[in-house]
Structure formats: structure tokens, C-alpha cells
Coordinates of C-alpha atoms and ligand atoms in Angstrom, one line a residue:
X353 CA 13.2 14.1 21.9
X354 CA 10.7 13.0 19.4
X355 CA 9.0 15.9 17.7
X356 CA 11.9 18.1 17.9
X357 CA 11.7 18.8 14.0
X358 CA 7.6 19.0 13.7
X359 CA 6.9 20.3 10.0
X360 CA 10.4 20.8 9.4
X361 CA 11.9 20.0 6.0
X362 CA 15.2 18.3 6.1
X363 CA 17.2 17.2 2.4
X364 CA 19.1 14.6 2.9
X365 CA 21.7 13.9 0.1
X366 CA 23.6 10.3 -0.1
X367 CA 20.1 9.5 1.4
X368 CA 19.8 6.0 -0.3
X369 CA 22.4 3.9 2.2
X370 CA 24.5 4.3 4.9
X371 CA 24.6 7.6 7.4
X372 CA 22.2 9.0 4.7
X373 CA 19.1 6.8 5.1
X374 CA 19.9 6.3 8.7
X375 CA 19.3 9.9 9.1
X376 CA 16.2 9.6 6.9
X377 CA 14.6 7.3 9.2
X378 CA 15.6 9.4 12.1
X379 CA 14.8 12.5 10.9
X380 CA 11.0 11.1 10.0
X381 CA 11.0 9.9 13.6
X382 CA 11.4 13.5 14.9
X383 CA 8.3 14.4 12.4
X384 CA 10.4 16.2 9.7
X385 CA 9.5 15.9 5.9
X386 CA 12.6 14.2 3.8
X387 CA 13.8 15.2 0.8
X388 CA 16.2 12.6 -0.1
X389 CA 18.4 12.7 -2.6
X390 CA 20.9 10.3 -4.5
X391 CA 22.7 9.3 -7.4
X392 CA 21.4 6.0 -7.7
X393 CA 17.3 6.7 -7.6
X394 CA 16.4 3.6 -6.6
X395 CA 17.9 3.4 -3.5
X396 CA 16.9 7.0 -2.9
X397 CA 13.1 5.8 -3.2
X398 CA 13.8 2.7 -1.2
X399 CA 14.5 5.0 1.6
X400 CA 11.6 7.2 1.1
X401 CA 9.5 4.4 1.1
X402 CA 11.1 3.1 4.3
X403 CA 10.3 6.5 5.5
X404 CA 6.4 6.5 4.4
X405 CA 6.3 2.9 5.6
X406 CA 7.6 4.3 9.2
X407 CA 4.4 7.1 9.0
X408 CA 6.3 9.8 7.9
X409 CA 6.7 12.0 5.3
X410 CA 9.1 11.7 2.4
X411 CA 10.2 12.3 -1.5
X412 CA 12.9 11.1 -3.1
X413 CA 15.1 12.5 -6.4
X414 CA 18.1 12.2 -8.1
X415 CA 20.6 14.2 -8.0
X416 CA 24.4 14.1 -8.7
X417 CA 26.0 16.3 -6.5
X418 CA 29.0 17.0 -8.9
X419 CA 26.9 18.2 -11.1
X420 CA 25.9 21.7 -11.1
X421 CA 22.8 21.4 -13.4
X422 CA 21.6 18.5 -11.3
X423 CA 21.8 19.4 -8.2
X424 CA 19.8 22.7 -9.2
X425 CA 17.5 20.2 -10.9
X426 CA 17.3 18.4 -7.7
X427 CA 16.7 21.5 -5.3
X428 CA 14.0 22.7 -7.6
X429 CA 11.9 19.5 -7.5
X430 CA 12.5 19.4 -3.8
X431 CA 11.4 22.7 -3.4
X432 CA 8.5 22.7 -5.4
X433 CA 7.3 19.8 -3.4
X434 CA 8.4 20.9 0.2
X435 CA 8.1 25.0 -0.6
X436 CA 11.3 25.2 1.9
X437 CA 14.6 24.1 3.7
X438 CA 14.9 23.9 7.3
X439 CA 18.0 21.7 7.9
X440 CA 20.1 20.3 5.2
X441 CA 22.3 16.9 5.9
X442 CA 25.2 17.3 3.0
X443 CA 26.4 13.9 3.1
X444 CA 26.8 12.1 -0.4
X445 CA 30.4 11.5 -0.5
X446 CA 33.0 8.7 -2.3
X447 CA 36.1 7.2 -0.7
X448 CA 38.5 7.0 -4.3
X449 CA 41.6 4.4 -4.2
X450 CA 43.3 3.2 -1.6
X451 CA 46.7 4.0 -2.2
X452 CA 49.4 6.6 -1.6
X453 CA 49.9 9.8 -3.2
X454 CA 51.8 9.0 -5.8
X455 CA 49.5 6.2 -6.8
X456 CA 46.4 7.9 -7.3
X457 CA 45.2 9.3 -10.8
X458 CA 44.3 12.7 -11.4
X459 CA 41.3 11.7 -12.9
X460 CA 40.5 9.7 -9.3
X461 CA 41.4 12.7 -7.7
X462 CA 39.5 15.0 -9.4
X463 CA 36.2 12.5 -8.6
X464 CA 36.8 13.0 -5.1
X465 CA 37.1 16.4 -5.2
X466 CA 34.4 16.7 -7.5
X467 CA 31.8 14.9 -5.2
X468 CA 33.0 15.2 -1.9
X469 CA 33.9 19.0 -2.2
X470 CA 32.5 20.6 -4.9
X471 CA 29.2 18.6 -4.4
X472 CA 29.3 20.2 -0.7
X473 CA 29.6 23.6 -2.0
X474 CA 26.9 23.6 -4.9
X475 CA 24.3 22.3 -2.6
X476 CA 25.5 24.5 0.5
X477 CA 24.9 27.4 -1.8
X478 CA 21.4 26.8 -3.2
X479 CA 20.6 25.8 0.6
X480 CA 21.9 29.1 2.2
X481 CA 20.4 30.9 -0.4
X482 CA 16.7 29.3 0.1
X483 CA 17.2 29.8 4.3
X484 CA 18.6 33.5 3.8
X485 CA 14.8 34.1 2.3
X486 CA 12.9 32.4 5.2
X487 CA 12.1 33.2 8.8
X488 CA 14.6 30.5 10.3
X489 CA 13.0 28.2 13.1
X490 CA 13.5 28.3 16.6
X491 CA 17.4 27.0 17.2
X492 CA 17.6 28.3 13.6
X493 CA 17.9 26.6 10.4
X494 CA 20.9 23.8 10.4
X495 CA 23.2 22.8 8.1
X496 CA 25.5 19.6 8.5
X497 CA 27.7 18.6 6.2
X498 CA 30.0 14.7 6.7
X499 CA 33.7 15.2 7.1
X500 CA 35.1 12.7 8.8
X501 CA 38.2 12.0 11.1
X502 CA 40.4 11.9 7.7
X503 CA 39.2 15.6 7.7
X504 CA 40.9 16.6 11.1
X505 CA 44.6 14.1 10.7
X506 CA 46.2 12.7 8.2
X507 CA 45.1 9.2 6.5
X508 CA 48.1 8.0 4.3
X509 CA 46.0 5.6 2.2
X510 CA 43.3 8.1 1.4
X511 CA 45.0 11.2 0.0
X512 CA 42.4 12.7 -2.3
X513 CA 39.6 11.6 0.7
X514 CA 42.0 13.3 3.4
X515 CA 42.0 16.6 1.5
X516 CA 38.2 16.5 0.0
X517 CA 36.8 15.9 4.0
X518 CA 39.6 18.8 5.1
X519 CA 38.2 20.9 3.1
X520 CA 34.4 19.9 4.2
X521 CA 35.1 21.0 7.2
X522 CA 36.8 24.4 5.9
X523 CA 34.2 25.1 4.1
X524 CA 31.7 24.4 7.4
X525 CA 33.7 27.1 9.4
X526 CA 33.8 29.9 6.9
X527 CA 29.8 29.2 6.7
X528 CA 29.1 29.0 10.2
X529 CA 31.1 32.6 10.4
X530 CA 29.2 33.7 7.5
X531 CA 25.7 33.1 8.5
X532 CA 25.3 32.9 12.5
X533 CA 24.1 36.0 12.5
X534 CA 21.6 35.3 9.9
X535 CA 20.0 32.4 11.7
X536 CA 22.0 29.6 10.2
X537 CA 24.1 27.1 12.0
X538 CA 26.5 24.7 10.4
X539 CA 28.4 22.0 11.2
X540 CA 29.9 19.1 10.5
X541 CA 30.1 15.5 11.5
X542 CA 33.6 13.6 11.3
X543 CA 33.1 10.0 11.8
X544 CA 35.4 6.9 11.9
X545 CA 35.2 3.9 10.6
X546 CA 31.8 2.5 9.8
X547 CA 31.2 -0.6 7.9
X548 CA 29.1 0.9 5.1
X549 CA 29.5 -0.2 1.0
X550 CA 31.7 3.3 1.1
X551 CA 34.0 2.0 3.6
X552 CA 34.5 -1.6 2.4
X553 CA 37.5 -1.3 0.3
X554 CA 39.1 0.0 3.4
X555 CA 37.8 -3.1 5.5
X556 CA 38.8 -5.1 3.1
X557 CA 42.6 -3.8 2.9
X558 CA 45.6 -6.5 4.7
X559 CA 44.7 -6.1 8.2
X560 CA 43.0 -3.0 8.0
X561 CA 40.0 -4.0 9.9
X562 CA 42.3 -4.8 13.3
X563 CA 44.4 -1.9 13.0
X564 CA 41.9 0.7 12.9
X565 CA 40.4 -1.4 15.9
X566 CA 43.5 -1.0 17.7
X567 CA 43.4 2.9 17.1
X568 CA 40.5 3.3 18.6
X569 CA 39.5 3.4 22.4
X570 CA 36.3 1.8 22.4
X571 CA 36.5 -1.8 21.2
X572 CA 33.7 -2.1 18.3
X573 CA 33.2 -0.3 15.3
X574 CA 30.1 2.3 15.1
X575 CA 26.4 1.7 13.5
X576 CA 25.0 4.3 10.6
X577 CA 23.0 4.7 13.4
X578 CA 25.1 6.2 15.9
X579 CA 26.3 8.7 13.3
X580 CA 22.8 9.5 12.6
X581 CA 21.7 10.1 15.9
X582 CA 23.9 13.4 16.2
X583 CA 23.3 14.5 12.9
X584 CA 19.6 14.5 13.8
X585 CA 20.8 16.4 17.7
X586 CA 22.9 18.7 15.7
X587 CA 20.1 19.6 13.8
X588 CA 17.7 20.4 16.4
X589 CA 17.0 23.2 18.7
X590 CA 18.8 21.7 21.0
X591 CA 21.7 22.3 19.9
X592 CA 21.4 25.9 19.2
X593 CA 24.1 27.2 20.4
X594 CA 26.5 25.1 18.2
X595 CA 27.7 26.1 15.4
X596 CA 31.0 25.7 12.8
X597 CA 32.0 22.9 15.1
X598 CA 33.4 19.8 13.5
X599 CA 32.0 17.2 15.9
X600 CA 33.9 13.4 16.2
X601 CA 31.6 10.7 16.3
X602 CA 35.2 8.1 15.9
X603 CA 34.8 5.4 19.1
X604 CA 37.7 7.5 20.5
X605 CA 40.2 7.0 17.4
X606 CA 41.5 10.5 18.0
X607 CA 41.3 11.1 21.2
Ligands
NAD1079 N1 31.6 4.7 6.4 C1 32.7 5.4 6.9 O1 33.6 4.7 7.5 C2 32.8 6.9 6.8 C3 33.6 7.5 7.8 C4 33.7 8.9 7.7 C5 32.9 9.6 6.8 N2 32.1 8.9 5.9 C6 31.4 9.8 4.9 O2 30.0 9.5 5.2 C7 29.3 9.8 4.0 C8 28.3 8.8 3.7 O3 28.9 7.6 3.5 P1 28.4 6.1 3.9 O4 29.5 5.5 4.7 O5 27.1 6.2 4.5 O6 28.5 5.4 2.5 P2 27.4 4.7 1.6 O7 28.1 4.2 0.4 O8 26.6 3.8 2.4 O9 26.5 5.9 1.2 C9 26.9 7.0 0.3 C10 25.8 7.3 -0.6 O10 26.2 8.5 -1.4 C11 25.7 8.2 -2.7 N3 26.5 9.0 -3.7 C12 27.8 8.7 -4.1 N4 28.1 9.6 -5.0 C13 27.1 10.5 -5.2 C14 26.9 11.7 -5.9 N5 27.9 12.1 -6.8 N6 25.8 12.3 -5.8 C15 24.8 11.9 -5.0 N7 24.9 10.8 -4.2 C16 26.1 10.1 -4.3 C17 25.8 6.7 -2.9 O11 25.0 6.3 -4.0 C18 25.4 6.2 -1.6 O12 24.0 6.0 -1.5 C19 30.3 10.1 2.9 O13 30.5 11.5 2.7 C20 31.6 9.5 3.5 O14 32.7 10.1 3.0 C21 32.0 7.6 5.9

């Protein structure tokens, strides 16, 4: 499908490792402009560079999602460079402690929340806001945000992540409602366990590693890549007529 996105702008946020630069890569490879976005700007202009050095098109900021006057900091840049916002890939996120309820500190808690919900929110708005005032593309303008499976069960280890990627995906429904009529689709992607730097203190827990294997039905873990690839199909004209859908990319784990 390469050209799908042809002169489309696409902000990626998390965009300097992991799904995020994945989907940077991938994105460019479909012809989109990047905006990418991360807390830690150097690997946000690694990945822009990776993206230049691929032939395409890319910018990189910083931006910490959490933060209201930054991520409006962010968008502005972005827009002033770019002029507009075709598809948006909400994906910077933070796993917190490993631990049970009880455990964890409000003040971990509230991190979480802050950047895995909040940080959602703030940059959904200023997104929705920028595609109400545009003529949307053909398959309309997309919007996917990264749950995960621990957004759709129950993850006893990761309370604050469980109810932060719930809510992403609430918060993905009551858009998609919102704006389908407006020429806005918007979904989510819930993955499994990916060995990223995110997902390492998981990994790394007792025998973690070959009990989610076990879970699972296919017998490997998945690639940034993989989760890339449908972030990019989700955000494509191809898959117009999806929308509000969280959508497991999980090597079976829940099925
Ligand atoms: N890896 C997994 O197993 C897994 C599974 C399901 C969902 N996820 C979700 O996928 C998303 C991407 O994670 P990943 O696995 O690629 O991890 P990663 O650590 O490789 O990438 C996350 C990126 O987000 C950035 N980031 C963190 N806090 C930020 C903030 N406040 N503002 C802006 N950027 C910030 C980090 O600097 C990093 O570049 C996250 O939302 C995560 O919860 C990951």
C-alpha cells in the first residue's frame, strides 16, 4: 500500500523508541510528513533523522504530554511547520511499578494517570480541534491512540497502567461517537507484550517472560513493528469504515 498517506501529516507522540518510531518509519514509507514528538528530544530527532535518511519527510519536538503548556507548545511548532493534522498516533505512554494495589504510591499513580491519560486527552483535544477546521481526507482524518490488552482485562501487577490504558480506550469510544459524523475516526491499538525499554521491568519480573509466553497462542513475542504496521492500516483509507474500535495486536493472549 505504499502511498496510501501521500502529503498527509501524521504527529507521532512517544515518537523517539519503541511503537512510536516504528510508526515514524512506516508512516514516511507511505509518503506522510512526521511530526514527532517526545519527552526526551534527542531520541525524538534520532527518529526524524532516521526518517530524512529513509527519503522522507520529518520534524521532531519536545513535548511532554502531561503537560498542558507543552503539549500546546508542541502542537503550535508542529503546526506552524506542517500548517495541518491529518492522522494523529497518541502513543507516549509509562508502565509505573510493578506491584499490587496496595503497593503503589499515589504519587506513581498519579504519573500514570498523568501521562498515559491525561496526556491522551490534552493532545486529542488540540488534534480534534485542528481537523474540525479542515476538509478531512479521503477515509477521513484518523486518530489512534495505544491502549493495550491491560486496557480490555485485568493485569494484577499493573494497577495504575490497567486503569490509565482502560480509560484510553474510553476515551477512544466517546470520540469516535463524537466525531464520525464530522469526518474523524478514532481508534485504538491494544497490544501485548513487546520487548521495548517500557516493557522491560515487566520482562524482567520472576518468570514473567514464560508466563506471558504461556498466555499467549502464538509462540513468540511481537516486533514494534507489527504494532506499527496496523497503526499505519488503521490510519489509512483503507480502513475507513473503522472507527471507536479497540483493535488487539496481542499474539492471541486474549483470545
Ligand atoms: N511494550 C509493550 O509491551 C506495550 C504493550 C502495550 C502497550 N504499550 C504502550 O505502547 C506505548 C509505547 O510504548 P513502547 O513500548 O513503544 O515504549 P518505549 O519506552 O519504547 O517508548 C515510549 C516513548 O514514550 C516517551 N515518553 C514517556 N513519557 C512521555 C511523556 N510524558 N511525554 C512524551 N513522551 C513520553 C518515552 O521517552 C519513549 O520514547 C505506550 O503507551 C505503552 O503503554 C506497550
Amino acid at each position: 500500500m505504499a502511498g496510501q498517506l501521500k502529503d498527509r501529516v501524521v504527529l507521532v507522540t512517544g515518537g523517539g523508541s519503541g511503537f512510536g518510531r516504528a510508526a515514524a518509519l512506516q508512516f514516511c514509507a507511505e509518503d506522510a510528513r512526521v511530526a514527532v514528538g517526545d519527552i526526551n528530544p534527542d531520541t525524538a530527532e534520532q527518529t526524524a533523522r532516521a526518517v530524512r535518511d529513509a527519503g522522507g519527510e520529518a520534524w521532531a519536538g519536545q513535548v511532554d504530554v502531561s503537560d498542558e503548556g507543552s503539549v500546546r507548545r508542541f502542537f503550535d511548532a508542529a503546526l506552524k511547520k506542517y500548517a495541518r493534522i491529518d492522522c494523529a498516533f497518541n502513543n507516549a505512554g509509562i508502565l509505573g511499578p510493578v506491584g499490587e494495589l496496595h503497593q503503589v504510591s499515589i504519587a506513581d499513580y498519579e504519573r500514570v494517570m498523568a501521562v498515559n491519560v491525561r496526556g491522551v486527552f490534552l493532545c486529542m483535544q488540540i488534534e480534534i480541534r485542528q481537523m474540525l477546521d479542515q476538509d478531512a481526507p479521503p477515509g477521513g482524518h484518523s486518530i489512534v491512540n495505544t491502549a493495550s490488552v491491560a486496557g480490555l482485562v485485568g493485569s494484577a501487577l499493573l494497577p495504575a497502567y490497567c486503569g490509565s490504558k482502560h480509560a484510553v480506550v474510553g476515551l477512544t469510544r466517546a470520540a469516535a461517537r463524537s466525531y464520525g459524523r464530522r469526518g474523524i475516526r478514532v481508534n485504538c491499538v491494544c497490544p501485548g507484550p513487546i520487548e521495548t525499554p517500557l516493557a522491560e521491568p515487566l520482562f524482567e519480573q520472576g518468570n514473567m517472560r514464560e508466563l506471558m509466553l504461556a498466555r499467549q497462542a502464538l509462540d513468540r513475542f511481537g516486533t514494534p513493528e507489527e504494532v506499527a504496521a496496523l497503526v499505519v492500516w488503521l490510519s489509512s483509507p483503507a480502513a475507513a469504515l473503522i472507527t471507536g474500535t479497540p483493535v488487539r495486536v496481542d499474539a492471541g493472549a486474549l483470545s
